[in-house]
């Protein structure tokens, strides 16, 4: 049995020391800033991070070799200030900027500014970012490169009448989508002709307001597909390789919640075909660095290109755990002009990895944000557990930024072991001061469809709406209340017994030894002995 967990054991070649970059500036915050600086440290490259005023005491700032304040809380005045960040990089003599994900990572203007200033942007060329940034353009490119796309248009719809005509031609249901869309914005599902006009206008105005680009097109709606994406790596020598797939179907309102590698819906042959398509997609834009090609995998087994994310993904660790490749290290190598080792990955994943995104939100109260100070914190450890966190005890979770606290990632020899480890890790974890999405993962780990891997992109929303996933804390307090009732009966019975009454017999069932034991268990858990999860 392959019990060991160290990534370097399989597939990956020994990393060689790197010399060219002496200092890299990380233009990001939270867990991804910490993630990047870890690899920099392993490679003996100096790390510098930027931070906003409220992030002054953050984990990334504490861990980095150097840290620089770039402005106040609002991202537009700090983390998105590309001009001052490039200026900073020049003044501190950083060789390169790592943008992480979000913020400036897919901003081609920023990538250009870096180039002009003579600082390496760790990512693809501005042209590749632009080509993949708009859905209409990337669809055209993919069709030319013979990558399968969702059947539909390749031109912006001129008006509502054009939308009706195009939707009628494709056949219902259809999706109206903003070309510049992201994060599920500017997207509308349309079931029949009567809905097209209003959906078109809504998608168009949402797209205009959110992205400053109102172009909308129409494509076929794929019923109950999986979201399966391929990790690729490209270099400046024209090499592009696939590092296999990630299963990201477990989504809430189009946002990923749990990701896995590999996907149980993908066998060796399909992995090969999807990998080939992803490599073609990346080659079409001469892709350099780490990128992700997202596909919808239909029940029929057909797959369709959705979009390419031209950056490191939140969920990259699951690929790292099953391939043994440090993706940040590869990004750095490529950015220094090195060729990637085309045998880096032997084509088949090793074991199974699952990532749960831990947000400061209350999943059973409509995912209400839960800002505050983390008063107590115990991260899980032990076999197969990796925890990429952006916070520590006493960190403040502010309302200004994405509320992701950490990513809990587990590896197992197979999916069943990985899920058992996730369950164990969640039981071990303790976070006090803010609510987290941990109880949702605990509920999912009791769900038979999730356990069976029977996923599609709408599954989580359907289960949440139907109230199928139960809050384990609510169940616990219910049983605590039951236990209290029983204990009152027990005390009454004991008192009656003391007084020599015959009430004992009548009260005996509620005052049984079992319920008294149960009560002890509940009390000890409430006191944190067994690790309560808020
Ligand atoms: P965005 O860029 O806004 O994230 P995507 O094109 O990546 O938009 O789609 C987001 C999600 O919406 C997908 O992961 C999938 O869940 C759903 N989706 C998008 N297009 C379709 C489609 N044609 N049929 C069914 N679901 C879709």
Tab-separated table of N, CA, C and O in Angstrom, residues 111-174:
chain	number	residue	atom	x	y	z
A	111	UNK	N	-0.098	43.099	-17.010
A	111	UNK	CA	0.991	42.269	-17.557
A	111	UNK	C	1.866	43.111	-18.496
A	111	UNK	O	3.091	42.997	-18.491
A	112	UNK	N	1.221	43.990	-19.272
A	112	UNK	CA	1.972	44.880	-20.196
A	112	UNK	C	2.815	45.879	-19.408
A	112	UNK	O	3.973	46.113	-19.737
A	113	UNK	N	2.198	46.447	-18.364
A	113	UNK	CA	2.932	47.424	-17.536
A	113	UNK	C	4.191	46.795	-16.948
A	113	UNK	O	5.237	47.433	-16.885
A	114	UNK	N	4.075	45.551	-16.499
A	114	UNK	CA	5.235	44.844	-15.938
A	114	UNK	C	6.333	44.757	-16.995
A	114	UNK	O	7.490	45.105	-16.739
A	115	UNK	N	5.937	44.319	-18.187
A	115	UNK	CA	6.921	44.158	-19.280
A	115	UNK	C	7.651	45.459	-19.548
A	115	UNK	O	8.872	45.494	-19.672
A	116	UNK	N	6.840	46.542	-19.660
A	116	UNK	CA	7.421	47.845	-19.983
A	116	UNK	C	8.443	48.259	-18.921
A	116	UNK	O	9.465	48.845	-19.226
A	117	UNK	N	8.146	47.904	-17.663
A	117	UNK	CA	9.046	48.302	-16.571
A	117	UNK	C	10.215	47.331	-16.407
A	117	UNK	O	11.046	47.509	-15.514
A	118	UNK	N	10.254	46.276	-17.229
A	118	UNK	CA	11.348	45.313	-17.137
A	118	UNK	C	11.208	44.338	-15.979
A	118	UNK	O	12.186	43.762	-15.501
A	119	UNK	N	9.977	44.150	-15.506
A	119	UNK	CA	9.707	43.185	-14.434
A	119	UNK	C	8.953	42.007	-15.069
A	119	UNK	O	8.035	42.222	-15.861
A	120	UNK	N	9.346	40.772	-14.726
A	120	UNK	CA	8.668	39.609	-15.318
A	120	UNK	C	7.291	39.427	-14.664
A	120	UNK	O	7.187	39.403	-13.435
A	121	UNK	N	6.263	39.315	-15.483
A	121	UNK	CA	4.917	38.992	-14.989
A	121	UNK	C	4.824	37.466	-14.994
A	121	UNK	O	4.994	36.845	-16.052
A	122	UNK	N	4.586	36.876	-13.840
A	122	UNK	CA	4.540	35.401	-13.786
A	122	UNK	C	3.155	34.952	-14.236
A	122	UNK	O	2.201	34.894	-13.466
A	123	UNK	N	3.091	34.671	-15.529
A	123	UNK	CA	1.820	34.310	-16.151
A	123	UNK	C	2.010	34.347	-17.651
A	123	UNK	O	3.120	34.589	-18.140
A	124	UNK	N	0.921	34.131	-18.395
A	124	UNK	CA	1.041	34.118	-19.851
A	124	UNK	C	1.208	35.518	-20.441
A	124	UNK	O	1.184	36.515	-19.711
A	125	UNK	N	1.347	35.583	-21.752
A	125	UNK	CA	1.510	36.875	-22.427
A	125	UNK	C	0.209	37.670	-22.343
A	125	UNK	O	-0.876	37.087	-22.216
A	126	UNK	N	0.297	38.997	-22.427
A	126	UNK	CA	-0.939	39.805	-22.423
A	126	UNK	C	-1.882	39.385	-23.554
A	126	UNK	O	-3.104	39.384	-23.380
A	127	UNK	N	-1.318	38.982	-24.691
A	127	UNK	CA	-2.154	38.565	-25.830
A	127	UNK	C	-2.970	37.315	-25.479
A	127	UNK	O	-4.149	37.207	-25.819
A	128	UNK	N	-2.324	36.370	-24.776
A	128	UNK	CA	-3.039	35.133	-24.403
A	128	UNK	C	-4.151	35.461	-23.403
A	128	UNK	O	-5.256	34.911	-23.484
A	129	UNK	N	-3.862	36.378	-22.474
A	129	UNK	CA	-4.887	36.766	-21.489
A	129	UNK	C	-6.078	37.391	-22.222
A	129	UNK	O	-7.238	37.040	-21.972
A	130	UNK	N	-5.783	38.295	-23.155
A	130	UNK	CA	-6.863	38.951	-23.908
A	130	UNK	C	-7.672	37.945	-24.714
A	130	UNK	O	-8.896	37.984	-24.729
A	131	UNK	N	-6.969	37.043	-25.397
A	131	UNK	CA	-7.666	36.090	-26.272
A	131	UNK	C	-8.615	35.204	-25.477
A	131	UNK	O	-9.693	34.850	-25.944
A	132	UNK	N	-8.233	34.849	-24.234
A	132	UNK	CA	-9.081	33.966	-23.432
A	132	UNK	C	-10.035	34.745	-22.530
A	132	UNK	O	-10.882	34.164	-21.864
A	133	UNK	N	-9.891	36.070	-22.510
A	133	UNK	CA	-10.693	36.886	-21.595
A	133	UNK	C	-12.121	37.071	-22.058
A	133	UNK	O	-13.015	37.293	-21.258
A	134	UNK	N	-12.337	36.998	-23.352
A	134	UNK	CA	-13.687	37.193	-23.872
A	134	UNK	C	-14.208	35.863	-24.407
A	134	UNK	O	-13.537	35.192	-25.195
A	135	UNK	N	-15.415	35.501	-23.969
A	135	UNK	CA	-15.933	34.176	-24.322
A	135	UNK	C	-16.165	34.048	-25.830
A	135	UNK	O	-15.905	33.000	-26.412
A	136	UNK	N	-16.663	35.116	-26.453
A	136	UNK	CA	-16.954	35.017	-27.887
A	136	UNK	C	-15.663	34.780	-28.671
A	136	UNK	O	-15.584	33.881	-29.508
A	137	UNK	N	-14.634	35.558	-28.352
A	137	UNK	CA	-13.358	35.396	-29.066
A	137	UNK	C	-12.745	34.039	-28.821
A	137	UNK	O	-12.231	33.394	-29.737
A	138	UNK	N	-12.781	33.603	-27.566
A	138	UNK	CA	-12.132	32.322	-27.272
A	138	UNK	C	-12.895	31.179	-27.933
A	138	UNK	O	-12.286	30.211	-28.389
A	139	UNK	N	-14.220	31.292	-28.050
A	139	UNK	CA	-14.988	30.247	-28.750
A	139	UNK	C	-14.536	30.148	-30.199
A	139	UNK	O	-14.357	29.059	-30.736
A	140	UNK	N	-14.346	31.317	-30.816
A	140	UNK	CA	-13.907	31.307	-32.219
A	140	UNK	C	-12.544	30.633	-32.355
A	140	UNK	O	-12.323	29.795	-33.218
A	141	UNK	N	-11.644	31.037	-31.454
A	141	UNK	CA	-10.294	30.460	-31.475
A	141	UNK	C	-10.327	28.942	-31.294
A	141	UNK	O	-9.601	28.202	-31.965
A	142	UNK	N	-11.177	28.495	-30.384
A	142	UNK	CA	-11.265	27.065	-30.092
A	142	UNK	C	-11.836	26.287	-31.270
A	142	UNK	O	-11.382	25.193	-31.589
A	143	UNK	N	-12.813	26.884	-31.922
A	143	UNK	CA	-13.384	26.205	-33.099
A	143	UNK	C	-12.287	26.030	-34.146
A	143	UNK	O	-12.116	24.944	-34.714
A	144	UNK	N	-11.494	27.081	-34.365
A	144	UNK	CA	-10.375	26.992	-35.324
A	144	UNK	C	-9.364	25.928	-34.915
A	144	UNK	O	-8.761	25.268	-35.750
A	145	UNK	N	-9.171	25.789	-33.584
A	145	UNK	CA	-8.171	24.824	-33.103
A	145	UNK	C	-8.757	23.417	-32.955
A	145	UNK	O	-8.098	22.520	-32.449
A	146	UNK	N	-10.009	23.249	-33.386
A	146	UNK	CA	-10.720	21.963	-33.316
A	146	UNK	C	-10.898	21.449	-31.889
A	146	UNK	O	-10.801	20.258	-31.622
A	147	UNK	N	-11.129	22.384	-30.996
A	147	UNK	CA	-11.478	22.030	-29.615
A	147	UNK	C	-13.006	22.116	-29.537
A	147	UNK	O	-13.585	23.119	-29.956
A	148	UNK	N	-13.682	21.064	-29.007
A	148	UNK	CA	-15.149	21.119	-28.981
A	148	UNK	C	-15.670	22.233	-28.065
A	148	UNK	O	-15.210	22.352	-26.922
A	149	UNK	N	-16.579	23.066	-28.568
A	149	UNK	CA	-17.211	24.108	-27.745
A	149	UNK	C	-18.707	23.800	-27.625
A	149	UNK	O	-19.249	23.039	-28.429
A	150	UNK	N	-19.365	24.393	-26.636
A	150	UNK	CA	-20.811	24.208	-26.494
A	150	UNK	C	-21.466	24.749	-27.773
A	150	UNK	O	-21.152	25.874	-28.187
A	151	UNK	N	-22.359	23.982	-28.426
A	151	UNK	CA	-22.993	24.480	-29.644
A	151	UNK	C	-23.655	25.833	-29.396
A	151	UNK	O	-24.331	26.012	-28.388
A	152	UNK	N	-23.439	26.784	-30.293
A	152	UNK	CA	-24.031	28.109	-30.107
A	152	UNK	C	-23.339	29.153	-30.961
A	152	UNK	O	-22.570	28.823	-31.869
A	153	UNK	N	-23.603	30.422	-30.625
A	153	UNK	CA	-23.134	31.527	-31.463
A	153	UNK	C	-21.677	31.897	-31.264
A	153	UNK	O	-21.060	31.523	-30.272
A	154	UNK	N	-21.178	32.632	-32.257
A	154	UNK	CA	-19.806	33.143	-32.164
A	154	UNK	C	-19.782	34.648	-32.446
A	154	UNK	O	-18.737	35.222	-32.736
A	155	UNK	N	-20.972	35.255	-32.366
A	155	UNK	CA	-21.099	36.714	-32.589
A	155	UNK	C	-21.956	37.285	-31.462
A	155	UNK	O	-22.867	36.619	-30.982
A	156	UNK	N	-21.707	38.556	-31.090
A	156	UNK	CA	-22.615	39.181	-30.112
A	156	UNK	C	-24.003	39.332	-30.731
A	156	UNK	O	-24.120	39.586	-31.939
A	157	UNK	N	-25.043	39.162	-29.924
A	157	UNK	CA	-26.416	39.315	-30.421
A	157	UNK	C	-26.721	40.808	-30.543
A	157	UNK	O	-26.501	41.577	-29.604
A	158	UNK	N	-27.226	41.207	-31.708
A	158	UNK	CA	-27.435	42.634	-31.970
A	158	UNK	C	-28.573	43.198	-31.126
A	158	UNK	O	-28.476	44.299	-30.598
A	159	UNK	N	-29.658	42.438	-30.984
A	159	UNK	CA	-30.807	42.918	-30.209
A	159	UNK	C	-31.663	41.730	-29.769
A	159	UNK	O	-31.324	40.576	-30.046
A	160	UNK	N	-32.768	42.042	-29.081
A	160	UNK	CA	-33.618	40.978	-28.541
A	160	UNK	C	-34.171	40.074	-29.648
A	160	UNK	O	-34.269	38.853	-29.477
A	161	UNK	N	-34.485	40.677	-30.806
A	161	UNK	CA	-35.033	39.868	-31.909
A	161	UNK	C	-33.983	38.864	-32.391
A	161	UNK	O	-34.295	37.690	-32.671
A	162	UNK	N	-32.730	39.307	-32.460
A	162	UNK	CA	-31.645	38.411	-32.876
A	162	UNK	C	-31.467	37.292	-31.845
A	162	UNK	O	-31.182	36.140	-32.195
A	163	UNK	N	-31.661	37.644	-30.561
A	163	UNK	CA	-31.534	36.633	-29.499
A	163	UNK	C	-32.612	35.566	-29.662
A	163	UNK	O	-32.335	34.370	-29.547
A	164	UNK	N	-33.849	36.012	-29.950
A	164	UNK	CA	-34.955	35.059	-30.130
A	164	UNK	C	-34.657	34.139	-31.312
A	164	UNK	O	-34.779	32.901	-31.210
A	165	UNK	N	-34.210	34.726	-32.415
A	165	UNK	CA	-33.934	33.928	-33.614
A	165	UNK	C	-32.834	32.903	-33.343
A	165	UNK	O	-32.963	31.717	-33.687
A	166	UNK	N	-31.761	33.348	-32.674
A	166	UNK	CA	-30.627	32.435	-32.405
A	166	UNK	C	-31.051	31.322	-31.451
A	166	UNK	O	-30.703	30.151	-31.661
A	167	UNK	N	-31.820	31.683	-30.408
A	167	UNK	CA	-32.254	30.682	-29.426
A	167	UNK	C	-33.178	29.661	-30.079
A	167	UNK	O	-33.061	28.453	-29.845
A	168	UNK	N	-34.080	30.136	-30.945
A	168	UNK	CA	-34.986	29.221	-31.642
A	168	UNK	C	-34.200	28.233	-32.501
A	168	UNK	O	-34.554	27.063	-32.599
A	169	UNK	N	-33.143	28.731	-33.120
A	169	UNK	CA	-32.355	27.869	-33.993
A	169	UNK	C	-31.610	26.780	-33.200
A	169	UNK	O	-31.563	25.620	-33.607
A	170	UNK	N	-31.068	27.176	-32.044
A	170	UNK	CA	-30.316	26.204	-31.222
A	170	UNK	C	-31.256	25.198	-30.573
A	170	UNK	O	-30.960	24.012	-30.489
A	171	UNK	N	-32.428	25.667	-30.136
A	171	UNK	CA	-33.390	24.786	-29.455
A	171	UNK	C	-33.243	24.921	-27.952
A	171	UNK	O	-32.134	24.970	-27.437
A	172	UNK	N	-34.393	24.960	-27.250
A	172	UNK	CA	-34.394	25.226	-25.807
A	172	UNK	C	-34.099	23.967	-25.006
A	172	UNK	O	-34.329	22.883	-25.514
A	173	UNK	N	-33.605	24.115	-23.769
A	173	UNK	CA	-33.194	25.358	-23.113
A	173	UNK	C	-31.853	25.883	-23.639
A	173	UNK	O	-31.041	25.104	-24.140
A	174	UNK	N	-31.656	27.199	-23.485
A	174	UNK	CA	-30.391	27.819	-23.910
A	174	UNK	C	-29.837	28.684	-22.776
A	174	UNK	O	-30.550	29.015	-21.834
